[in-house]
Short mmCIF file of C-alpha atoms and ligand atoms in Angstrom, two decimals:
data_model
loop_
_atom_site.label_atom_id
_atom_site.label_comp_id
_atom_site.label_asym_id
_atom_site.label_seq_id
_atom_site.Cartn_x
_atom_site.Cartn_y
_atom_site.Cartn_z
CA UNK A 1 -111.29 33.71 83.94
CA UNK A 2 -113.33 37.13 83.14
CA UNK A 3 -115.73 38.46 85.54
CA UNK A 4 -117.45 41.69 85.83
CA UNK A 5 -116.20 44.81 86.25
CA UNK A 6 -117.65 47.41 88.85
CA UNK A 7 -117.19 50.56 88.13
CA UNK A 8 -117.58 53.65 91.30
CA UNK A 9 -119.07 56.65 89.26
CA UNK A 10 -120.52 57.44 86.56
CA UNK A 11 -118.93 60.18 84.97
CA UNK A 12 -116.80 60.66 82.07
CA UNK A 13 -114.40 58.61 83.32
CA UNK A 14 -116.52 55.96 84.63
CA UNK A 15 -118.49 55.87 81.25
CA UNK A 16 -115.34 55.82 79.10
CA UNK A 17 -113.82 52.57 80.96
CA UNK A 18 -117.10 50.94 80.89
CA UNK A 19 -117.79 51.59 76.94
CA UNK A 20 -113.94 50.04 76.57
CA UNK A 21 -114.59 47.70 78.63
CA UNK A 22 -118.31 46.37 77.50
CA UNK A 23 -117.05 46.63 73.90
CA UNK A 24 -114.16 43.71 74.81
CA UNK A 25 -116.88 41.44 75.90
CA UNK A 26 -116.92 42.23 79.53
CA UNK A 27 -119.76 42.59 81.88
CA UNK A 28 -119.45 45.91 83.77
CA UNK A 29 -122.03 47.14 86.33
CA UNK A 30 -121.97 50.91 86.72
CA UNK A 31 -123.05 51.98 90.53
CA UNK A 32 -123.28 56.14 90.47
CA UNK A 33 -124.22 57.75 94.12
CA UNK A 34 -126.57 60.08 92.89
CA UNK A 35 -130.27 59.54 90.38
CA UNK A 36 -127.98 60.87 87.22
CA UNK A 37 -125.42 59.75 85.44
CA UNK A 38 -122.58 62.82 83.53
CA UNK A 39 -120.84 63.74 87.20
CA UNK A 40 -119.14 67.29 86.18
CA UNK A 41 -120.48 67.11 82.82
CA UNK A 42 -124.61 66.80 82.56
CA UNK A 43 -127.93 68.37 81.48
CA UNK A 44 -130.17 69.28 83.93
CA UNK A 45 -134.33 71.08 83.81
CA UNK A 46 -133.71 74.42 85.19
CA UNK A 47 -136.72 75.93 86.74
CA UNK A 48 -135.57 79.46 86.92
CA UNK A 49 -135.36 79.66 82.58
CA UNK A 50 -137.80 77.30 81.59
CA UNK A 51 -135.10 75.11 79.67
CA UNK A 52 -133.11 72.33 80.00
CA UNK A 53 -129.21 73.93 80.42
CA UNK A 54 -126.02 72.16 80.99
CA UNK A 55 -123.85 72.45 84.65
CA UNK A 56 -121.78 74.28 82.92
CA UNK A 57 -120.53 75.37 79.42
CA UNK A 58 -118.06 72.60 78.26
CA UNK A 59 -115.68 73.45 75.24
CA UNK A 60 -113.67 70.58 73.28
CA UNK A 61 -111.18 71.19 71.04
CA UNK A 62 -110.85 69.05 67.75
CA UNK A 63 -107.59 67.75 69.43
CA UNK A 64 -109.21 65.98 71.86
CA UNK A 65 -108.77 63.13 70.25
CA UNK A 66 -109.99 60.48 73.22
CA UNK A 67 -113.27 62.16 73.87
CA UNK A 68 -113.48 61.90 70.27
CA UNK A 69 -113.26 58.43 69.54
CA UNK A 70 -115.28 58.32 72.51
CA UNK A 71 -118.61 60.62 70.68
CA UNK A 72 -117.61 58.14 67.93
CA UNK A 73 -118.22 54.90 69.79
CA UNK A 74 -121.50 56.60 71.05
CA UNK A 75 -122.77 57.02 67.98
CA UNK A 76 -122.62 61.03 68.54
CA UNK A 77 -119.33 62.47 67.15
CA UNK A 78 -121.96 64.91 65.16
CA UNK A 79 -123.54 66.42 67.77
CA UNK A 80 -120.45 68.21 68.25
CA UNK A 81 -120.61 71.60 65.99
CA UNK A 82 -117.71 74.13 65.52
CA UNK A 83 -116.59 76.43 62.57
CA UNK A 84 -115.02 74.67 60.14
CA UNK A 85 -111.48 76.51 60.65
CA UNK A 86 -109.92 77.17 63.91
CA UNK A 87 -111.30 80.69 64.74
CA UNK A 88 -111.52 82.42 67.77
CA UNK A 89 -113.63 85.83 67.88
CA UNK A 90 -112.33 88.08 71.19
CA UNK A 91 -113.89 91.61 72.58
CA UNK A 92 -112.09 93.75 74.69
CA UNK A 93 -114.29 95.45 77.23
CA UNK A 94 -111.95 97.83 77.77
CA UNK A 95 -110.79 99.38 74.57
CA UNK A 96 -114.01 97.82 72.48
CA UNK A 97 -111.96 96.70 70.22
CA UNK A 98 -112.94 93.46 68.29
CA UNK A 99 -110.40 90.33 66.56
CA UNK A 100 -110.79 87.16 65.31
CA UNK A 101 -107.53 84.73 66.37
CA UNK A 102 -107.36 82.54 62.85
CA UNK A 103 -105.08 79.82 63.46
CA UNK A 104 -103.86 77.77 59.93
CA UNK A 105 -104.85 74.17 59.74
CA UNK A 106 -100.80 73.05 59.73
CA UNK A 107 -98.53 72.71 62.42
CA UNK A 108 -96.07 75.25 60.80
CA UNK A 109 -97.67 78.30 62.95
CA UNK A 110 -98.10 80.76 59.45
CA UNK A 111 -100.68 82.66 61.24
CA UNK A 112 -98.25 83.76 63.59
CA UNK A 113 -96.42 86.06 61.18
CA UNK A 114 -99.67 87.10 59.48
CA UNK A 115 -100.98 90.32 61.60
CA UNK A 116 -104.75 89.61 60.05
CA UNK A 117 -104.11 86.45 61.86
CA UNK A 118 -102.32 86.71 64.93
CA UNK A 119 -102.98 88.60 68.21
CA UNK A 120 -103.89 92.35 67.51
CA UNK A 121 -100.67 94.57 68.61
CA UNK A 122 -98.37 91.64 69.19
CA UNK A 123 -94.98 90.56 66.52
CA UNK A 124 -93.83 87.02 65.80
CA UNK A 125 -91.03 87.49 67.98
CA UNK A 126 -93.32 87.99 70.74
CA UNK A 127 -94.83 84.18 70.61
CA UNK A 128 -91.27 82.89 71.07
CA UNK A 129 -90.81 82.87 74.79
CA UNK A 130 -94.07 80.26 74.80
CA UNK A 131 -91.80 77.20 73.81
CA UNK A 132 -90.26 77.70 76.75
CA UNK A 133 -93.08 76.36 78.69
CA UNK A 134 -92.93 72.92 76.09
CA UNK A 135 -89.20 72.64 78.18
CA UNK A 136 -90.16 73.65 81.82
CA UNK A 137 -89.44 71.32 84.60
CA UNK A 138 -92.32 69.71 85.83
CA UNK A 139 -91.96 71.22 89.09
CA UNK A 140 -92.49 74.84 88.09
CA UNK A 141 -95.34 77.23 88.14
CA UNK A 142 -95.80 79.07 84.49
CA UNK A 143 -95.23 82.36 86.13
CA UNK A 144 -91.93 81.21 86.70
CA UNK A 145 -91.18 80.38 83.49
CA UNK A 146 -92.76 82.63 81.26
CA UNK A 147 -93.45 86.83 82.07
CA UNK A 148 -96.90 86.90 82.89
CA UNK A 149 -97.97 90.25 81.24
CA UNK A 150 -98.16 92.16 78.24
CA UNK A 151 -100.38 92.16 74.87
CA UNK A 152 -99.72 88.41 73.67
CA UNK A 153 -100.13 87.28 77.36
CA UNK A 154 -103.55 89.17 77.76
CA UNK A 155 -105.02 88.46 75.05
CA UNK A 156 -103.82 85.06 74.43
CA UNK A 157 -102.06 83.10 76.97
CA UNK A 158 -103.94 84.24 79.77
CA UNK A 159 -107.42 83.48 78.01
CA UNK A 160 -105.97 79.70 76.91
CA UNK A 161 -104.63 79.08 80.02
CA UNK A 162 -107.16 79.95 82.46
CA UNK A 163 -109.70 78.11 80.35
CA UNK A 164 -107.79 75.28 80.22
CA UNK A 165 -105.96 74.94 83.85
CA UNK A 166 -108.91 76.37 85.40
CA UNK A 167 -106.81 78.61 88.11
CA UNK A 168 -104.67 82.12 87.76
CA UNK A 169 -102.13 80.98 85.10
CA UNK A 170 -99.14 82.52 86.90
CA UNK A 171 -99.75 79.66 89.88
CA UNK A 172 -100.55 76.99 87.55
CA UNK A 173 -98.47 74.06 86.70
CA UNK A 174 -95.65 74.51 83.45
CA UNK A 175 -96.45 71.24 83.00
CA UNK A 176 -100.37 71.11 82.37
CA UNK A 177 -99.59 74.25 80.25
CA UNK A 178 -97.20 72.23 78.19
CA UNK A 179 -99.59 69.69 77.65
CA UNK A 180 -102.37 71.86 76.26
CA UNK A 181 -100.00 73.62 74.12
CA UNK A 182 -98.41 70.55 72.82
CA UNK A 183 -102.37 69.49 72.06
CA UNK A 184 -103.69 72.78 70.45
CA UNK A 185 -101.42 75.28 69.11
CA UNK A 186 -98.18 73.17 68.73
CA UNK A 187 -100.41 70.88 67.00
CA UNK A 188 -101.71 73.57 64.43
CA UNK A 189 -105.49 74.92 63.48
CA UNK A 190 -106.35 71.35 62.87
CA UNK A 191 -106.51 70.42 66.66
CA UNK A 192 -108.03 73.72 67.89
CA UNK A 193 -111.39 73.94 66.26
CA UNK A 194 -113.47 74.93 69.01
CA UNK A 195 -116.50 72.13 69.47
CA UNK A 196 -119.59 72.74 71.71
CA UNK A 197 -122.52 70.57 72.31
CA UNK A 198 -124.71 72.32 70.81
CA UNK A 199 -128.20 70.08 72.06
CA UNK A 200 -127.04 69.82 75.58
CA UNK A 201 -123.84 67.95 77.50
CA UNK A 202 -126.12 65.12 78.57
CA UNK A 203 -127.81 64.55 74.82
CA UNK A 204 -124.15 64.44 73.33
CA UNK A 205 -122.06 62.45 75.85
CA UNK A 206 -123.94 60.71 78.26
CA UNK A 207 -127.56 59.33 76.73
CA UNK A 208 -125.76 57.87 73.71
CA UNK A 209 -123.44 56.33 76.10
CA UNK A 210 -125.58 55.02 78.34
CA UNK A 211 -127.54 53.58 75.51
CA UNK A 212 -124.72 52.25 73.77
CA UNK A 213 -123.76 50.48 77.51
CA UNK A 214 -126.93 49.08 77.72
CA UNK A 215 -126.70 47.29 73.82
CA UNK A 216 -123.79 46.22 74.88
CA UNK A 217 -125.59 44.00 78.26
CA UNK A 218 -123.83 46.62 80.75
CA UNK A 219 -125.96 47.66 83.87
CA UNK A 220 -126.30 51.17 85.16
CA UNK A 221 -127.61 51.15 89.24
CA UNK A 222 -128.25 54.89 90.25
CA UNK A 223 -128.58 56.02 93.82
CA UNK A 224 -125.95 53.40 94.52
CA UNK A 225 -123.07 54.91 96.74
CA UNK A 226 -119.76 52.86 97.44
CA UNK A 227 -119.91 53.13 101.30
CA UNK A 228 -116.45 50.93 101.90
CA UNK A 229 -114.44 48.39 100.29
CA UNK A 230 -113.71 45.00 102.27
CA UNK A 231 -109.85 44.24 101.49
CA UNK A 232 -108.06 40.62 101.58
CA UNK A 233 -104.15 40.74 101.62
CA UNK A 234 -103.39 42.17 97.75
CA UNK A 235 -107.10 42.84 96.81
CA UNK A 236 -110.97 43.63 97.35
CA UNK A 237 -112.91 41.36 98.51
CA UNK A 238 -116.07 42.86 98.78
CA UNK A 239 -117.82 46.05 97.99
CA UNK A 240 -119.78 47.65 101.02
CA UNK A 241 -123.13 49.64 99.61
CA UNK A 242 -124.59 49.91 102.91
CA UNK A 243 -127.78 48.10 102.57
CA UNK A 244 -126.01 45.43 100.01
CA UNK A 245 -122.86 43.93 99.91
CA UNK A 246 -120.99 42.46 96.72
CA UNK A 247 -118.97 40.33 96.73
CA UNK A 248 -115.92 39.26 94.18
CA UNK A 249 -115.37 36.52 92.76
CA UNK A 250 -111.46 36.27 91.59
CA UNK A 251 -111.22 37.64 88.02
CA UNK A 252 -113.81 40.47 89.09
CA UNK A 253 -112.03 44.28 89.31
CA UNK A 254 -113.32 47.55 90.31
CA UNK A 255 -112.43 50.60 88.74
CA UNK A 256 -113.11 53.28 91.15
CA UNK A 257 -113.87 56.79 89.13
CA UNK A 258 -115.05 59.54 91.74
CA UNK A 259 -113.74 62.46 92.46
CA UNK A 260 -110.20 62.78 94.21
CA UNK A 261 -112.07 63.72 98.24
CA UNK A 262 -114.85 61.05 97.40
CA UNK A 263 -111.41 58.33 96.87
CA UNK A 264 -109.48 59.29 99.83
CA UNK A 265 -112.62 58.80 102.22
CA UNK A 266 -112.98 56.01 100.69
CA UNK A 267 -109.17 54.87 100.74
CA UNK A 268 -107.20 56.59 103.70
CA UNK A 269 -103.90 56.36 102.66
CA UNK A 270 -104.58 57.64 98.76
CA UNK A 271 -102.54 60.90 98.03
CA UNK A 272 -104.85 62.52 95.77
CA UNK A 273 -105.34 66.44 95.30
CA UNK A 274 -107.07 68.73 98.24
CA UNK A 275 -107.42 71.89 96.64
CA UNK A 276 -110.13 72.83 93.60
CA UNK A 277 -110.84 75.46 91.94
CA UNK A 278 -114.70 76.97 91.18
CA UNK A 279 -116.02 77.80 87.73
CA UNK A 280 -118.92 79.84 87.57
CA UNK A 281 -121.73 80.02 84.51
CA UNK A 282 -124.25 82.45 84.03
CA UNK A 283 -127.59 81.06 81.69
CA UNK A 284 -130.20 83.59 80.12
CA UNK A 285 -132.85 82.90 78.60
CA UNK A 286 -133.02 85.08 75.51
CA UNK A 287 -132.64 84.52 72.13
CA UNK A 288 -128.99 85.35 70.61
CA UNK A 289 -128.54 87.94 67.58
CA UNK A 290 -128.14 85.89 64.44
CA UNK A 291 -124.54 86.71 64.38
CA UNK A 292 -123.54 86.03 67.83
CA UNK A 293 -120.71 83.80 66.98
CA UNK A 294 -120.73 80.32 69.10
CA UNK A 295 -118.14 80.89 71.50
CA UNK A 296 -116.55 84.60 72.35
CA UNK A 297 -113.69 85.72 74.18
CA UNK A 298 -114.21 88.60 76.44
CA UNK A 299 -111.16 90.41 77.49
CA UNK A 300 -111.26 93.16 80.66
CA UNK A 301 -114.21 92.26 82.04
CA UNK A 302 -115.60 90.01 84.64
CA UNK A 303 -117.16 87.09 81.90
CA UNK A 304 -114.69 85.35 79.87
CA UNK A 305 -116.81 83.06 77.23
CA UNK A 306 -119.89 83.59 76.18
CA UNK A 307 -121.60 80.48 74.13
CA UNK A 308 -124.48 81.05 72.34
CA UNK A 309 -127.01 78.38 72.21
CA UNK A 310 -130.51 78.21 70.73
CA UNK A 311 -132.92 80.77 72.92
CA UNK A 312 -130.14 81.35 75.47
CA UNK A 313 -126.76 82.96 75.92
CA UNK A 314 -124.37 81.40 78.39
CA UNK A 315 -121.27 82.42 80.10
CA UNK A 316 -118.17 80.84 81.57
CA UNK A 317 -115.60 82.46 84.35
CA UNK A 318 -113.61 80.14 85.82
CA UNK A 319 -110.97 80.34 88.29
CA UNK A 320 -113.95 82.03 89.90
CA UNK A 321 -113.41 81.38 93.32
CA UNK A 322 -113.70 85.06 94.21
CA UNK A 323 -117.71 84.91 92.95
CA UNK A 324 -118.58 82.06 95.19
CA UNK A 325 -120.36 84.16 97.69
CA UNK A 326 -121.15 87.42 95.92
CA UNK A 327 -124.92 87.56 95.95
CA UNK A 328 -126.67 85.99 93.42
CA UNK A 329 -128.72 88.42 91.64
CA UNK A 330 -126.24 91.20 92.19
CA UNK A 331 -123.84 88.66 90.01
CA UNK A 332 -126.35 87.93 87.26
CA UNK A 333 -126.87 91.62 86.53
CA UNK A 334 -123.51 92.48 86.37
CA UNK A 335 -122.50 89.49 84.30
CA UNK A 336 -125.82 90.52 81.84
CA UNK A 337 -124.62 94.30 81.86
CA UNK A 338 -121.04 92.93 80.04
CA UNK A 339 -122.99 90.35 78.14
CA UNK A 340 -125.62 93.57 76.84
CA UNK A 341 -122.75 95.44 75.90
CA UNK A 342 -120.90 93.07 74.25
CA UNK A 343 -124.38 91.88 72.03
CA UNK A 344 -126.03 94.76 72.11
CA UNK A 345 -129.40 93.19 73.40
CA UNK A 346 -131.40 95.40 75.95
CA UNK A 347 -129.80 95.94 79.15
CA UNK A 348 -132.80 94.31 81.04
CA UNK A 349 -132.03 91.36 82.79
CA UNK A 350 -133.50 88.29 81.08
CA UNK A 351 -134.86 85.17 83.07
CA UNK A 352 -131.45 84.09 84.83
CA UNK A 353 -129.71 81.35 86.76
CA UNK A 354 -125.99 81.20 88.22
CA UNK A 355 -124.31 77.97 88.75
CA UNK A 356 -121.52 77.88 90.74
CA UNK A 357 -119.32 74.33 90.73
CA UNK A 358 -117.16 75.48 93.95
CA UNK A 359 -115.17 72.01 93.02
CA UNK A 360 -115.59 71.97 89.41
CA UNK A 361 -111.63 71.20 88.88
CA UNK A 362 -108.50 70.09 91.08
CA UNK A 363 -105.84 73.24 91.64
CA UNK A 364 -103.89 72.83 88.91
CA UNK A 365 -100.71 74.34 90.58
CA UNK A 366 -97.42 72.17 90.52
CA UNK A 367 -97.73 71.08 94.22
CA UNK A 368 -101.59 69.80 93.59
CA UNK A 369 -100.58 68.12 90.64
CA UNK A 370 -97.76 66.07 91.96
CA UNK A 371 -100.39 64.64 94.33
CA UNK A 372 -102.15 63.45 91.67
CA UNK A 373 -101.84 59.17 91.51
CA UNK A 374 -101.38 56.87 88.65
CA UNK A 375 -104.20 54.07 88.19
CA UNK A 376 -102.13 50.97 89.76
CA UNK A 377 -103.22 50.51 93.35
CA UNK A 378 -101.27 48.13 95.78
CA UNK A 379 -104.59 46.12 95.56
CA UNK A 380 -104.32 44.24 92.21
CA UNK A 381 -108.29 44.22 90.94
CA UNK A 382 -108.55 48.61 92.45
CA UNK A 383 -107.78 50.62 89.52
CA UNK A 384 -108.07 54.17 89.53
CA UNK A 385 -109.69 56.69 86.87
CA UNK A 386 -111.06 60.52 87.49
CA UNK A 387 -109.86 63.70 85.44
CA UNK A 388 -107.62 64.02 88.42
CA UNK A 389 -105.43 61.14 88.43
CA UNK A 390 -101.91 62.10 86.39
CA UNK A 391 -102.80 61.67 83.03
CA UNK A 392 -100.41 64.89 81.90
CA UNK A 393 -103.31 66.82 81.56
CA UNK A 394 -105.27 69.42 83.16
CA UNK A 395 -108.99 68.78 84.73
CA UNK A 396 -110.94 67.81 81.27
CA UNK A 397 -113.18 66.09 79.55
CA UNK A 398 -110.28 64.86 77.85
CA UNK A 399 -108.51 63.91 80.90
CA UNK A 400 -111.55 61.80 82.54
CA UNK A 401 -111.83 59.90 79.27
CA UNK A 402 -107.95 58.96 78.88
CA UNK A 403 -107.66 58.40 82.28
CA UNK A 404 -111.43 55.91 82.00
CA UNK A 405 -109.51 53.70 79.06
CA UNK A 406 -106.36 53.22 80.83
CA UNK A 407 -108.42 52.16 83.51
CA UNK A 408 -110.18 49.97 81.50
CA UNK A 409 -106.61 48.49 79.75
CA UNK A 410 -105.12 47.87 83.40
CA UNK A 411 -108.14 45.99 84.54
CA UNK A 412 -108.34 43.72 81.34
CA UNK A 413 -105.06 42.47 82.84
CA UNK A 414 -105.77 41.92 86.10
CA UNK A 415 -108.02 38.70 84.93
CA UNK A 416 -104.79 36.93 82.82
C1 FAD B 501 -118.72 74.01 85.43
C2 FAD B 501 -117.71 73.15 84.75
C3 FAD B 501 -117.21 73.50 83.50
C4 FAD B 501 -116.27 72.70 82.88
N1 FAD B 501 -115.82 73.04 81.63
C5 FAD B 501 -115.04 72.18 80.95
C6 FAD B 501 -114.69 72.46 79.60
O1 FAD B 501 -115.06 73.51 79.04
N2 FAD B 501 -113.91 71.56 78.92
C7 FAD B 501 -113.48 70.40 79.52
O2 FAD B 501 -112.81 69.61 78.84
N3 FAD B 501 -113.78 70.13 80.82
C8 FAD B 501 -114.55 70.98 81.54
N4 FAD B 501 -114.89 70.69 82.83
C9 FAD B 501 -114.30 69.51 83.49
C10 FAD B 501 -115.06 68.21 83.17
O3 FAD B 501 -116.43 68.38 83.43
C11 FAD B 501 -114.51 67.12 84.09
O4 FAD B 501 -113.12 67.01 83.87
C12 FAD B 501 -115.12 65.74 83.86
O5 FAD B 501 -116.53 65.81 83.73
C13 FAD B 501 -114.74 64.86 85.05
O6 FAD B 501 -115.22 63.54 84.90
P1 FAD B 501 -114.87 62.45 85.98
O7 FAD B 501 -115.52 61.18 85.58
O8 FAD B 501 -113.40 62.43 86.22
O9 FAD B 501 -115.49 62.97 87.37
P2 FAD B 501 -117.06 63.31 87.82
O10 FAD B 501 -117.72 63.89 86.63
O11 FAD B 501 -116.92 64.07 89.03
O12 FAD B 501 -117.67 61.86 88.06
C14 FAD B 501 -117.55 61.16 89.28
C15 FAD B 501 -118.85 60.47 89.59
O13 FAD B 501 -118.68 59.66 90.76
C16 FAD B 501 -119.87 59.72 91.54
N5 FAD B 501 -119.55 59.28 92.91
C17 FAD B 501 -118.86 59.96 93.87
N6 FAD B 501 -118.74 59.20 94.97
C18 FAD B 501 -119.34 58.00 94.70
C19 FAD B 501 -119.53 56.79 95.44
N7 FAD B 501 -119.05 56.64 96.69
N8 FAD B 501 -120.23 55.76 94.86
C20 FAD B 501 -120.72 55.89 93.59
N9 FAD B 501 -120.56 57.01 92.85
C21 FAD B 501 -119.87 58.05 93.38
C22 FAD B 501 -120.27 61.19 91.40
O14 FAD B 501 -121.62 61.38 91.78
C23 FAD B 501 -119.99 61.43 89.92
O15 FAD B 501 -121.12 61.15 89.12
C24 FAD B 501 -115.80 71.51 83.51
C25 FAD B 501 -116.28 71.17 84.78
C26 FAD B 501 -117.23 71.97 85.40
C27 FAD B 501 -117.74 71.56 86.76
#
């Protein structure tokens, strides 16, 4: 017998085991607490430039194979852009000094031992020590495994790393950082083209989707918050919305896909992570030169990406923790001051707006990570999903969507 599937969030995760699952035949009803659907990852109408800008500046890589075939089940793999190669422009504040990182499409790593290539002021020899990481134990931070300093660590490591782990890369786990290497440079130029949504977060991943859910008869209720679930022996009985309860039938699963401190208040005894980490994102409103490059590194300053985007220029700093309470405006000029010198646009500040996600990822350190659960729970129709359960990989898009279709292939069991 096959009933429906409930599914607790609507984010990437939530999405991802609801398009698997709708697309097997199965009814799923998507309850999301607040009026949008995206979570971590949506579009919003920003008052302060006039435009509609996303949460934050999201980056893909062409290895991302799940959130891939995902865009491709949407209907939207195109709206996706990135060069053609796998090419990654850096400035250094400091020095001024300019590079393109130009990674060959194979996994043999040529453009290691080409210095047009490779990491200004760095040998081949240097990039050695980094398979180390692919053989760390899981329990051990990457500054104990690899020396966290010097020219190919500043200009490379550190950059992929703190993008990636979202935290200080010295206290992050060897493990995550084997897992993105494994996925990008191990895996050759081919799986590190650099794709940004280019019309907006919400256009590219979550309209199509929900429009694809709804084709499929799948039902989308927002300002629906789980308040409890009502447990019998080995499974849920019932799911407590406050004003409504559900109740279900035997063959009907929930997959619950919120954040790791929305789980745990809703299931006590869940060891999930308690730590997070912020990123922050600067939007201006002004148009881009014509060859601002999509996505730049910045080295030595206090920005660290800077997208451009049609009539705006956006940046990213995460780990950024440290700018939670700085004042706001004070923060947008100083961010615009590197972003003018970098672009040479006028040093007057442009209409603005700071975003600051104070939970945007879990701490990606090796402690926080081993609290992180699989998707069995000891009830058999509770499945967990969330970028934050251990699916090997750091806080991604990539993550949430893996972790949404093994969701979605545990609960197809649970109505044999
Ligand atoms: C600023 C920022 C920048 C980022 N940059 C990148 C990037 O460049 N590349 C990348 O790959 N990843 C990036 N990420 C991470 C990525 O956004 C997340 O990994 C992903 O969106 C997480 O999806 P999720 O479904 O696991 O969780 P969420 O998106 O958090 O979704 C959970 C949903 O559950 C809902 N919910 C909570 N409680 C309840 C309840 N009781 N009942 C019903 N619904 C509930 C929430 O409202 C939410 O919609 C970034 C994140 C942020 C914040």
């Amino acid at each position: 017998m096959t009933g429906a599937v409930h599914i607790i969030g609507a984010g990437l995760s939530g999405l991802s085991a609801a398009l698997k699952l709708s697309a097997s035949g199965r009814r799923v009803v998507v309850h999301e607490a607040t009026a949008f659907a995206g979570g971590r990852c949506r579009s919003y109408y920003d008052a302060s430039v006039g435009m509609t800008i996303d949460n934050g500046n999201h980056l893909l890589l062409s290895g991302n194979h799940a959130a891939l075939d995902y865009l491709r089940d949407i209907g939207a793999a195109d709206r996706l852009i990135g060069p053609p190669s796998a090419e990654f422009p850096f400035v250094d504040l400091g020095s001024g000094e300019r590079w393109k990182l130009s990674f060959n499409d194979g996994r043999v790593p040529w453009w290691v031992f080409d210095s047009r290539r490779r990491v200004p002021g760095t040998r081949a020899l240097d990039y050695l020590p980094l398979a180390r990481l692919l053989r760390a134990h899981p329990g051990k931070a990457v500054g104990e495994v690899i020396r966290c300093e010097g020219t190919l660590y500043r200009r490379l490591v550190e950059p992929l790393l703190l993008a990636a782990l979202n935290i200080d890369p010295p206290q992050g786990a060897a493990r995550l950082a084997a897992a993105v290497i494994r996925e990008t440079l191990a895996a050759g130029g081919r799986a590190c083209r650099p794709l940004v949504a280019r019309e907006g977060l919400s256009a590219t991943m979550i309209e199509p989707a929900l429009e694809t859910l709804r084709q499929r008869g799948g039902e989308l209720r927002l300002e629906h918050q789980l308040r409890g679930f009502c447990f019998a022996a080995d499974r849920v009985e019932a799911l407590d919305f406050g004003s409504e309860t559900i109740p279900l039938g035997s063959g009907e699963a929930v997959v619950l896909a919120v954040p790791p401190y929305a789980a745990v208040s809703l299931l006590r005894e869940l060891t999930a992570p308690t730590e997070f980490r912020a990123i922050v994102n600067g939007h201006f409103r002004i148009d881009p030169p014509a060859a601002a490059p999509a996505i730049l590194g910045v080295l030595g300053g206090t920005v660290e990406w800077i997208f451009a985007f049609p009539g705006r220029l956006s940046v990213t700093i995460s780990a950024g923790d440290r700018l939670i309470d700085a004042p706001r405006e004070e923060l947008a000029k100083a961010v615009w001051g590197e972003v003018a010198r970098v672009t040479g646009l006028p040093p007057t500040l442009p209409p603005w707006q700071i975003v600051r996600e104070r939970r945007a990822t879990f701490a990606a350190t090796p402690a926080q990570d081993a609290r992180r659960p699989g998707p069995q729970t000891r009830w058999r129709n509770l499945v967990l999903a969330g970028d934050w359960t251990d699916t090997g990989l750091p806080a991604t898009i990539e993550s949430a969507i893996r972790s949404g279709s093994r969701a979605a292939g545990l609960v197809a069991k649970v109505a044999e």
